[in-house]
Amino acid sequence: MAYWYKIFLTLLFSFHLSSGDQYDFLSSISISTGINGGKIHSNKTPLFMIGFFPLQEGPMQLLGNVSKLSAELALEHINKNDNILKDFELRMIVKDSKDDEGYAVNSLFAIKNEYESNVLMIIGALRNEVSEIIARVLKYWNIPQISYGSHSPLLSELRHLPNFYRTIPPSVGMNNPRVRMMQEWNWQYVFSISSNEKVFNTISQNMTQQLAECNITLAVKDSFESGTPKSAIDLLKERDARIIIGNFYEYDAVSVFCEAFKVDLYGPGIVWLLYGHFEPNWWNPINLGIFNCTTEDMLKAIDGHFTIKFDVIGEQNVKTIGGITPDDYSDYIQNLTGVDLRVTTKPAPYAYDAVWAGALAINSSYSQLGRESLLNFSNPTFYQSEVLMSNLNSTQFDGVSGRVAFNDDGDRMGIYKITRFVNGTYVDIARYYQKEDNMEWSKTKYEIWGGEPPPDQASISVQLDKVSMQLFVAMSCISFIGMLTAAAFLVFNIHYRNERLIKMSSPNLNNLIIIGCTLCYVTIILIGIESRLSDPTICQLRTWIFTISFTLSFGAMFSKTWRVYSIFTNKKMQKRVIKDHRLFVMVGVLLLIDIIILTAWEFITQPTIVKKTITEYRDKENANLIIQVNQNRCEGQHDQYFTGFIMVYKGLLLIFGTFITWQTRNVNIPALNDSRFIGLCIYNVVIFSALGLPLSILLADNSDYTYGIIGGLIIFCTTLTLCLLFLPKVASIVQGYAPEDVGSRVMSNMNGRSSRGYSQGPPSRTDRLGEPTCTHSVSLEPTSDARLGV
């Protein structure tokens, strides 16, 4: 008879599904079975439970109706079992909670008043908030409560709810298998993103504590308001997150992965570990278009993620306390409701086991409390309550949801199922048994990953940004050629030092210029060596040589230009003799200043080689490889002050040199046949220094560019200086010159007007305005000290 009755219900259910009235049908099932409402089904004395289920209103009515049917099935099995409460009939007063706290509490009072004599247990509710408000009332009634669907971790923390139990594991327990996965795959650096809700905040806090205990670094812990995860996703992308713990519901999961798709936070090197009892095909909801992603986009973004969910169905072939296997139970529920508990997460199995847990606790308490005590439970004493809850604490049995046992907080020590989403479907890979703290893998590491798991951090390949060997060799060869050229000019200058043409241009100062230019070429080679060897000694040597080379070469040129400027700004026309040793003194003073500054720099600042990361980029062929480009820079504690002081000091010298060069721009003295060329050299240095300094700063992150620009400018300026100063002399010596022309010609005056005169004295004339105009006659006979007289 029962067999035909089930067939009738199944056919009736199929008819209702075709008419689209599933929820009304589920509600009618409870009435047609005659289980609820406290109706008497036998002559046994009834004991009552109150069951709260959302049956008719709200989005949870399907869950509530299926859970109610499951609870009623448990009652049927209990009442048929002669070993459980054989002198009683356990009944359930089913009440629609309407998924509302106030309505549920009001119903609780009404039912308790009607059945106050022997209501021993409360089953429910489904939603966390409803279960909590009921538990707050039951605290004062000393009646235990077993929830089948409230998994919030907050309920575990409410120590002022001592009567609260649940057969559904707490969601915070999902952290345990996630940590075990990290340990299994050697992940020590993880990230977390959570929806900003109380449940997930608590889960996130628990995860933080567990990670700290396991010495796993939580690099970023961020949260977001529902539907707005963009900033959190951008932060994960910026920090190069690889292993990401996700705590959010389905709606937010869609928004999270849509944003992750937009910033490429997915793929083989990115692992998401999700809080995951989501509905099938959750990634393709109606509102997907709100986030501007397609189903194809979502499938790419979520491929490979892991979910940790409640394992609502126990091992299929294990016979449960109700005399059926989980597989039998699943078939019954599927035939009756169309819900396949093997592929979806519904709380119905927990409702079945909650009723059994309560029945077993009452049965164990019967021998301790006696019949009358159970029948007079309207205001149970503390002793009655403690006996009942003590038996509930010690209850252990094989239910349809697996092994049922409670911890000291009244939480179910349940089983969690770990799945991975691969090519559009979820694949079981492991189960975590909370009571035993044991992870059982159904897939090997190779089957899961196809090799080794991805690293928790990208592998970093450090590359040193240094001057390339080709550029260094090329610049060194050019510098060597420049040094050979300078040496040739030096030999020429010494060999012909007694020639009238050479002697009149102060060959001793010219030697200083050549030596300074040679040191400039040496500096170029030292810069390249410093970049490749990263030796602070070479760094210091380069600074000294370049500073001194500048002073020798351009200090000598400045002094020679100053001599011309001094002679031709002599308005009183007094005889003036400026000997070479005075110019050497000027260069020596500049050199002394350099030595003082450099010596102080050495003592105050100890230069060291500092590594600086100038750029990072992901390898195109290996997503888990980051190329980090470093530079070795020679730095000291107060380098900026000394560098700035030297730059200001040399800059002022260049400005001074530019000024006096401009003032003597019209001077053309054959005896001082390099005065105009010296001016061109100084202009050249000023212009290219103004160009090279900002370029070298802007391109400092590329050693080749910096070396090429600085070295090229030094070579160009140095070579041009040598050529301008000495090639005309070489040409004159080679081609020949008239010695009488050297020292016999008088140059133009400071205003650029030309005139002729003799060495005996300065002639004068009157211009067209009748004003006397002075011209300068210079005695240019060669002497041992090459003095100039006015």
PDB file of C-alpha atoms in Angstrom, residues 194-432:
ATOM      1  CA  SER A 194      35.006  39.224   1.363  1.00  0.00           C
ATOM      2  CA  SER A 195      31.569  40.705   1.094  1.00  0.00           C
ATOM      3  CA  ASN A 196      31.052  43.215   3.883  1.00  0.00           C
ATOM      4  CA  GLU A 197      28.471  41.214   5.850  1.00  0.00           C
ATOM      5  CA  LYS A 198      28.566  39.959   9.417  1.00  0.00           C
ATOM      6  CA  VAL A 199      28.775  36.318   8.382  1.00  0.00           C
ATOM      7  CA  PHE A 200      31.721  36.846   6.077  1.00  0.00           C
ATOM      8  CA  ASN A 201      33.469  39.238   8.410  1.00  0.00           C
ATOM      9  CA  THR A 202      33.459  36.512  11.055  1.00  0.00           C
ATOM     10  CA  ILE A 203      34.654  33.902   8.547  1.00  0.00           C
ATOM     11  CA  SER A 204      37.413  36.255   7.455  1.00  0.00           C
ATOM     12  CA  GLN A 205      38.526  36.883  11.041  1.00  0.00           C
ATOM     13  CA  ASN A 206      38.667  33.158  11.738  1.00  0.00           C
ATOM     14  CA  MET A 207      40.679  32.613   8.559  1.00  0.00           C
ATOM     15  CA  THR A 208      43.147  35.307   9.591  1.00  0.00           C
ATOM     16  CA  GLN A 209      43.678  33.564  12.912  1.00  0.00           C
ATOM     17  CA  GLN A 210      44.159  30.146  11.343  1.00  0.00           C
ATOM     18  CA  LEU A 211      46.620  31.461   8.767  1.00  0.00           C
ATOM     19  CA  ALA A 212      48.671  33.115  11.491  1.00  0.00           C
ATOM     20  CA  GLU A 213      48.785  29.861  13.464  1.00  0.00           C
ATOM     21  CA  CYS A 214      50.020  28.036  10.363  1.00  0.00           C
ATOM     22  CA  ASN A 215      52.607  30.709   9.494  1.00  0.00           C
ATOM     23  CA  ILE A 216      50.860  31.579   6.249  1.00  0.00           C
ATOM     24  CA  THR A 217      51.091  35.216   5.245  1.00  0.00           C
ATOM     25  CA  LEU A 218      47.826  37.003   4.504  1.00  0.00           C
ATOM     26  CA  ALA A 219      49.154  39.712   2.221  1.00  0.00           C
ATOM     27  CA  VAL A 220      45.874  41.568   1.650  1.00  0.00           C
ATOM     28  CA  LYS A 221      42.565  41.300   3.488  1.00  0.00           C
ATOM     29  CA  ASP A 222      39.917  43.427   1.817  1.00  0.00           C
ATOM     30  CA  SER A 223      36.127  43.670   1.779  1.00  0.00           C
ATOM     31  CA  PHE A 224      33.528  45.336  -0.394  1.00  0.00           C
ATOM     32  CA  GLU A 225      29.923  46.402  -0.278  1.00  0.00           C
ATOM     33  CA  SER A 226      27.574  44.071  -2.105  1.00  0.00           C
ATOM     34  CA  GLY A 227      27.772  44.488  -5.872  1.00  0.00           C
ATOM     35  CA  THR A 228      30.740  46.878  -5.826  1.00  0.00           C
ATOM     36  CA  PRO A 229      33.954  44.822  -5.732  1.00  0.00           C
ATOM     37  CA  LYS A 230      35.907  46.842  -8.320  1.00  0.00           C
ATOM     38  CA  SER A 231      38.300  48.603  -5.941  1.00  0.00           C
ATOM     39  CA  ALA A 232      39.037  45.367  -4.073  1.00  0.00           C
ATOM     40  CA  ILE A 233      39.714  43.513  -7.336  1.00  0.00           C
ATOM     41  CA  ASP A 234      41.961  46.337  -8.546  1.00  0.00           C
ATOM     42  CA  LEU A 235      43.956  46.072  -5.318  1.00  0.00           C
ATOM     43  CA  LEU A 236      44.402  42.323  -5.753  1.00  0.00           C
ATOM     44  CA  LYS A 237      45.559  42.874  -9.314  1.00  0.00           C
ATOM     45  CA  GLU A 238      47.958  45.610  -8.243  1.00  0.00           C
ATOM     46  CA  ARG A 239      49.473  43.358  -5.572  1.00  0.00           C
ATOM     47  CA  ASP A 240      49.792  40.455  -8.015  1.00  0.00           C
ATOM     48  CA  ALA A 241      47.490  38.146  -6.037  1.00  0.00           C
ATOM     49  CA  ARG A 242      47.842  34.454  -6.905  1.00  0.00           C
ATOM     50  CA  ILE A 243      46.000  32.516  -4.182  1.00  0.00           C
ATOM     51  CA  ILE A 244      42.717  34.267  -3.348  1.00  0.00           C
ATOM     52  CA  ILE A 245      40.267  33.339  -0.590  1.00  0.00           C
ATOM     53  CA  GLY A 246      36.760  34.426  -1.579  1.00  0.00           C
ATOM     54  CA  ASN A 247      33.894  34.866   0.901  1.00  0.00           C
ATOM     55  CA  PHE A 248      30.645  36.032  -0.704  1.00  0.00           C
ATOM     56  CA  TYR A 249      27.246  34.846  -1.906  1.00  0.00           C
ATOM     57  CA  GLU A 250      26.251  34.042  -5.485  1.00  0.00           C
ATOM     58  CA  TYR A 251      25.199  37.530  -6.534  1.00  0.00           C
ATOM     59  CA  ASP A 252      28.477  39.008  -5.411  1.00  0.00           C
ATOM     60  CA  ALA A 253      30.388  36.107  -6.944  1.00  0.00           C
ATOM     61  CA  VAL A 254      29.073  37.193 -10.331  1.00  0.00           C
ATOM     62  CA  SER A 255      30.198  40.785  -9.807  1.00  0.00           C
ATOM     63  CA  VAL A 256      33.585  39.692  -8.403  1.00  0.00           C
ATOM     64  CA  PHE A 257      34.446  37.437 -11.333  1.00  0.00           C
ATOM     65  CA  CYS A 258      33.147  39.907 -13.880  1.00  0.00           C
ATOM     66  CA  GLU A 259      35.552  42.525 -12.506  1.00  0.00           C
ATOM     67  CA  ALA A 260      38.293  39.888 -12.318  1.00  0.00           C
ATOM     68  CA  PHE A 261      37.764  39.148 -15.992  1.00  0.00           C
ATOM     69  CA  LYS A 262      38.134  42.812 -16.892  1.00  0.00           C
ATOM     70  CA  VAL A 263      41.560  43.054 -15.239  1.00  0.00           C
ATOM     71  CA  ASP A 264      42.782  39.553 -16.241  1.00  0.00           C
ATOM     72  CA  LEU A 265      42.782  38.289 -12.663  1.00  0.00           C
ATOM     73  CA  TYR A 266      42.175  34.705 -13.759  1.00  0.00           C
ATOM     74  CA  GLY A 267      43.896  31.918 -15.614  1.00  0.00           C
ATOM     75  CA  PRO A 268      46.235  29.023 -14.811  1.00  0.00           C
ATOM     76  CA  GLY A 269      48.355  31.031 -12.381  1.00  0.00           C
ATOM     77  CA  ILE A 270      45.412  32.412 -10.351  1.00  0.00           C
ATOM     78  CA  VAL A 271      43.616  30.205  -7.795  1.00  0.00           C
ATOM     79  CA  TRP A 272      40.285  31.145  -6.174  1.00  0.00           C
ATOM     80  CA  LEU A 273      39.168  29.267  -3.027  1.00  0.00           C
ATOM     81  CA  LEU A 274      35.488  30.087  -2.620  1.00  0.00           C
ATOM     82  CA  TYR A 275      32.869  29.758   0.064  1.00  0.00           C
ATOM     83  CA  GLY A 276      30.803  27.765  -2.298  1.00  0.00           C
ATOM     84  CA  HIS A 277      27.336  26.327  -1.698  1.00  0.00           C
ATOM     85  CA  PHE A 278      26.072  28.108  -4.810  1.00  0.00           C
ATOM     86  CA  GLU A 279      23.194  27.052  -7.015  1.00  0.00           C
ATOM     87  CA  PRO A 280      23.962  25.248 -10.295  1.00  0.00           C
ATOM     88  CA  ASN A 281      24.810  27.640 -13.140  1.00  0.00           C
ATOM     89  CA  TRP A 282      25.166  30.516 -10.688  1.00  0.00           C
ATOM     90  CA  TRP A 283      27.514  32.263 -13.122  1.00  0.00           C
ATOM     91  CA  ASN A 284      24.739  32.875 -15.625  1.00  0.00           C
ATOM     92  CA  PRO A 285      21.976  34.726 -13.743  1.00  0.00           C
ATOM     93  CA  ILE A 286      19.415  36.985 -15.348  1.00  0.00           C
ATOM     94  CA  ASN A 287      21.173  40.103 -14.065  1.00  0.00           C
ATOM     95  CA  LEU A 288      24.571  39.211 -15.570  1.00  0.00           C
ATOM     96  CA  GLY A 289      24.236  42.114 -18.001  1.00  0.00           C
ATOM     97  CA  ILE A 290      24.287  44.570 -15.099  1.00  0.00           C
ATOM     98  CA  PHE A 291      28.008  43.970 -14.769  1.00  0.00           C
ATOM     99  CA  ASN A 292      28.713  44.121 -18.536  1.00  0.00           C
ATOM    100  CA  CYS A 293      29.970  40.571 -18.829  1.00  0.00           C
ATOM    101  CA  THR A 294      28.814  37.716 -21.022  1.00  0.00           C
ATOM    102  CA  THR A 295      28.443  34.075 -20.107  1.00  0.00           C
ATOM    103  CA  GLU A 296      31.591  33.331 -22.105  1.00  0.00           C
ATOM    104  CA  ASP A 297      33.467  35.955 -20.109  1.00  0.00           C
ATOM    105  CA  MET A 298      32.319  34.410 -16.851  1.00  0.00           C
ATOM    106  CA  LEU A 299      33.246  30.883 -17.897  1.00  0.00           C
ATOM    107  CA  LYS A 300      36.775  32.077 -18.661  1.00  0.00           C
ATOM    108  CA  ALA A 301      37.044  33.923 -15.350  1.00  0.00           C
ATOM    109  CA  ILE A 302      35.755  31.116 -13.106  1.00  0.00           C
ATOM    110  CA  ASP A 303      37.499  28.214 -14.814  1.00  0.00           C
ATOM    111  CA  GLY A 304      39.704  26.377 -12.344  1.00  0.00           C
ATOM    112  CA  HIS A 305      38.291  27.829  -9.130  1.00  0.00           C
ATOM    113  CA  PHE A 306      37.718  25.697  -6.029  1.00  0.00           C
ATOM    114  CA  THR A 307      34.594  25.631  -3.883  1.00  0.00           C
ATOM    115  CA  ILE A 308      34.207  24.363  -0.342  1.00  0.00           C
ATOM    116  CA  LYS A 309      30.631  23.445   0.367  1.00  0.00           C
ATOM    117  CA  PHE A 310      28.592  21.339   2.772  1.00  0.00           C
ATOM    118  CA  ASP A 311      28.502  17.668   1.873  1.00  0.00           C
ATOM    119  CA  VAL A 312      24.791  17.219   2.398  1.00  0.00           C
ATOM    120  CA  ILE A 313      24.675  13.544   1.407  1.00  0.00           C
ATOM    121  CA  GLY A 314      26.687  10.886   3.191  1.00  0.00           C
ATOM    122  CA  GLU A 315      28.327   7.863   1.640  1.00  0.00           C
ATOM    123  CA  GLN A 316      25.721   6.275  -0.590  1.00  0.00           C
ATOM    124  CA  ASN A 317      26.011   2.659   0.494  1.00  0.00           C
ATOM    125  CA  VAL A 318      26.134   3.192   4.253  1.00  0.00           C
ATOM    126  CA  LYS A 319      22.911   2.264   6.007  1.00  0.00           C
ATOM    127  CA  THR A 320      21.775   5.096   8.242  1.00  0.00           C
ATOM    128  CA  ILE A 321      20.030   5.028  11.576  1.00  0.00           C
ATOM    129  CA  GLY A 322      16.716   5.346   9.780  1.00  0.00           C
ATOM    130  CA  GLY A 323      17.223   2.051   7.997  1.00  0.00           C
ATOM    131  CA  ILE A 324      17.857   3.622   4.580  1.00  0.00           C
ATOM    132  CA  THR A 325      20.994   4.570   2.722  1.00  0.00           C
ATOM    133  CA  PRO A 326      21.722   8.142   1.680  1.00  0.00           C
ATOM    134  CA  ASP A 327      21.169   6.986  -1.875  1.00  0.00           C
ATOM    135  CA  ASP A 328      17.681   5.703  -0.992  1.00  0.00           C
ATOM    136  CA  TYR A 329      16.941   8.979   0.727  1.00  0.00           C
ATOM    137  CA  SER A 330      18.126  11.017  -2.273  1.00  0.00           C
ATOM    138  CA  ASP A 331      15.954   8.994  -4.620  1.00  0.00           C
ATOM    139  CA  TYR A 332      12.936   9.517  -2.382  1.00  0.00           C
ATOM    140  CA  ILE A 333      13.401  13.295  -2.224  1.00  0.00           C
ATOM    141  CA  GLN A 334      14.110  13.537  -5.931  1.00  0.00           C
ATOM    142  CA  ASN A 335      11.071  11.491  -6.845  1.00  0.00           C
ATOM    143  CA  LEU A 336       8.904  13.543  -4.527  1.00  0.00           C
ATOM    144  CA  THR A 337      10.229  17.033  -5.221  1.00  0.00           C
ATOM    145  CA  GLY A 338      12.512  16.912  -8.247  1.00  0.00           C
ATOM    146  CA  VAL A 339      15.452  18.127  -6.183  1.00  0.00           C
ATOM    147  CA  ASP A 340      18.625  16.082  -6.707  1.00  0.00           C
ATOM    148  CA  LEU A 341      20.586  16.425  -3.481  1.00  0.00           C
ATOM    149  CA  ARG A 342      23.601  14.785  -5.131  1.00  0.00           C
ATOM    150  CA  VAL A 343      24.285  17.845  -7.277  1.00  0.00           C
ATOM    151  CA  THR A 344      22.784  20.698  -5.302  1.00  0.00           C
ATOM    152  CA  THR A 345      23.200  21.943  -1.759  1.00  0.00           C
ATOM    153  CA  LYS A 346      19.919  21.953   0.120  1.00  0.00           C
ATOM    154  CA  PRO A 347      19.396  21.686   3.896  1.00  0.00           C
ATOM    155  CA  ALA A 348      16.801  18.871   3.664  1.00  0.00           C
ATOM    156  CA  PRO A 349      19.185  16.078   4.812  1.00  0.00           C
ATOM    157  CA  TYR A 350      20.107  18.173   7.827  1.00  0.00           C
ATOM    158  CA  ALA A 351      16.419  18.485   8.719  1.00  0.00           C
ATOM    159  CA  TYR A 352      16.096  14.678   8.604  1.00  0.00           C
ATOM    160  CA  ASP A 353      19.108  14.271  10.882  1.00  0.00           C
ATOM    161  CA  ALA A 354      17.978  17.078  13.218  1.00  0.00           C
ATOM    162  CA  VAL A 355      14.769  15.205  13.987  1.00  0.00           C
ATOM    163  CA  TRP A 356      16.698  12.000  14.576  1.00  0.00           C
ATOM    164  CA  ALA A 357      19.196  13.785  16.866  1.00  0.00           C
ATOM    165  CA  GLY A 358      16.334  15.156  18.951  1.00  0.00           C
ATOM    166  CA  ALA A 359      14.601  11.792  19.111  1.00  0.00           C
ATOM    167  CA  LEU A 360      17.757  10.007  20.203  1.00  0.00           C
ATOM    168  CA  ALA A 361      18.422  12.593  22.915  1.00  0.00           C
ATOM    169  CA  ILE A 362      14.850  12.290  24.208  1.00  0.00           C
ATOM    170  CA  ASN A 363      15.102   8.506  24.114  1.00  0.00           C
ATOM    171  CA  SER A 364      18.343   8.565  26.140  1.00  0.00           C
ATOM    172  CA  SER A 365      16.817  11.002  28.616  1.00  0.00           C
ATOM    173  CA  TYR A 366      13.753   8.786  29.120  1.00  0.00           C
ATOM    174  CA  SER A 367      15.629   6.294  31.270  1.00  0.00           C
ATOM    175  CA  GLN A 368      17.104   9.109  33.377  1.00  0.00           C
ATOM    176  CA  LEU A 369      14.092  11.385  33.764  1.00  0.00           C
ATOM    177  CA  GLY A 370      11.203   8.905  33.635  1.00  0.00           C
ATOM    178  CA  ARG A 371       7.879   9.019  31.867  1.00  0.00           C
ATOM    179  CA  GLU A 372       6.236  11.698  33.970  1.00  0.00           C
ATOM    180  CA  SER A 373       9.116  14.079  33.573  1.00  0.00           C
ATOM    181  CA  LEU A 374       8.858  13.913  29.784  1.00  0.00           C
ATOM    182  CA  LEU A 375       5.104  14.452  29.904  1.00  0.00           C
ATOM    183  CA  ASN A 376       5.440  17.532  32.116  1.00  0.00           C
ATOM    184  CA  PHE A 377       7.925  19.622  30.198  1.00  0.00           C
ATOM    185  CA  SER A 378       5.983  22.864  30.196  1.00  0.00           C
ATOM    186  CA  ASN A 379       8.473  24.512  32.522  1.00  0.00           C
ATOM    187  CA  PRO A 380      11.437  22.142  32.590  1.00  0.00           C
ATOM    188  CA  THR A 381      13.806  22.439  35.469  1.00  0.00           C
ATOM    189  CA  PHE A 382      17.480  23.119  34.995  1.00  0.00           C
ATOM    190  CA  TYR A 383      18.122  19.441  35.714  1.00  0.00           C
ATOM    191  CA  GLN A 384      15.651  18.287  33.081  1.00  0.00           C
ATOM    192  CA  SER A 385      17.174  20.619  30.538  1.00  0.00           C
ATOM    193  CA  GLU A 386      20.739  19.619  31.396  1.00  0.00           C
ATOM    194  CA  VAL A 387      19.935  15.915  31.048  1.00  0.00           C
ATOM    195  CA  LEU A 388      18.327  16.442  27.672  1.00  0.00           C
ATOM    196  CA  MET A 389      21.173  18.633  26.347  1.00  0.00           C
ATOM    197  CA  SER A 390      23.827  16.368  27.812  1.00  0.00           C
ATOM    198  CA  ASN A 391      22.364  13.464  25.855  1.00  0.00           C
ATOM    199  CA  LEU A 392      22.183  15.698  22.804  1.00  0.00           C
ATOM    200  CA  ASN A 393      25.872  16.571  23.190  1.00  0.00           C
ATOM    201  CA  SER A 394      26.829  12.910  23.300  1.00  0.00           C
ATOM    202  CA  THR A 395      24.597  11.863  20.416  1.00  0.00           C
ATOM    203  CA  GLN A 396      26.439  10.269  17.511  1.00  0.00           C
ATOM    204  CA  PHE A 397      24.908   8.381  14.596  1.00  0.00           C
ATOM    205  CA  ASP A 398      25.095   7.847  10.865  1.00  0.00           C
ATOM    206  CA  GLY A 399      22.534  10.100   9.244  1.00  0.00           C
ATOM    207  CA  VAL A 400      21.666  10.764   5.641  1.00  0.00           C
ATOM    208  CA  SER A 401      24.079  13.735   5.720  1.00  0.00           C
ATOM    209  CA  GLY A 402      26.908  11.631   7.095  1.00  0.00           C
ATOM    210  CA  ARG A 403      28.194  11.075  10.580  1.00  0.00           C
ATOM    211  CA  VAL A 404      26.373  13.333  13.059  1.00  0.00           C
ATOM    212  CA  ALA A 405      28.195  14.595  16.144  1.00  0.00           C
ATOM    213  CA  PHE A 406      28.307  17.885  18.028  1.00  0.00           C
ATOM    214  CA  ASN A 407      31.162  19.786  19.586  1.00  0.00           C
ATOM    215  CA  ASP A 408      31.038  21.681  22.879  1.00  0.00           C
ATOM    216  CA  ASP A 409      29.481  24.697  21.183  1.00  0.00           C
ATOM    217  CA  GLY A 410      26.593  22.653  19.823  1.00  0.00           C
ATOM    218  CA  ASP A 411      27.980  22.849  16.270  1.00  0.00           C
ATOM    219  CA  ARG A 412      27.843  19.901  13.909  1.00  0.00           C
ATOM    220  CA  MET A 413      31.255  18.468  13.165  1.00  0.00           C
ATOM    221  CA  GLY A 414      30.393  17.827   9.613  1.00  0.00           C
ATOM    222  CA  ILE A 415      31.819  16.950   6.248  1.00  0.00           C
ATOM    223  CA  TYR A 416      32.841  19.509   3.653  1.00  0.00           C
ATOM    224  CA  LYS A 417      33.110  18.728  -0.024  1.00  0.00           C
ATOM    225  CA  ILE A 418      35.837  20.316  -2.127  1.00  0.00           C
ATOM    226  CA  THR A 419      35.153  20.656  -5.828  1.00  0.00           C
ATOM    227  CA  ARG A 420      36.924  22.299  -8.736  1.00  0.00           C
ATOM    228  CA  PHE A 421      35.274  23.937 -11.712  1.00  0.00           C
ATOM    229  CA  VAL A 422      36.831  22.505 -14.871  1.00  0.00           C
ATOM    230  CA  ASN A 423      35.553  23.070 -18.406  1.00  0.00           C
ATOM    231  CA  GLY A 424      32.090  24.114 -17.292  1.00  0.00           C
ATOM    232  CA  THR A 425      31.421  21.476 -14.612  1.00  0.00           C
ATOM    233  CA  TYR A 426      32.304  20.881 -10.967  1.00  0.00           C
ATOM    234  CA  VAL A 427      34.526  17.897 -10.230  1.00  0.00           C
ATOM    235  CA  ASP A 428      34.839  16.387  -6.745  1.00  0.00           C
ATOM    236  CA  ILE A 429      38.455  16.313  -5.618  1.00  0.00           C
ATOM    237  CA  ALA A 430      38.326  15.814  -1.822  1.00  0.00           C
ATOM    238  CA  ARG A 431      36.302  15.687   1.354  1.00  0.00           C
ATOM    239  CA  TYR A 432      37.225  17.154   4.698  1.00  0.00           C
TER     240      TYR A 432
END
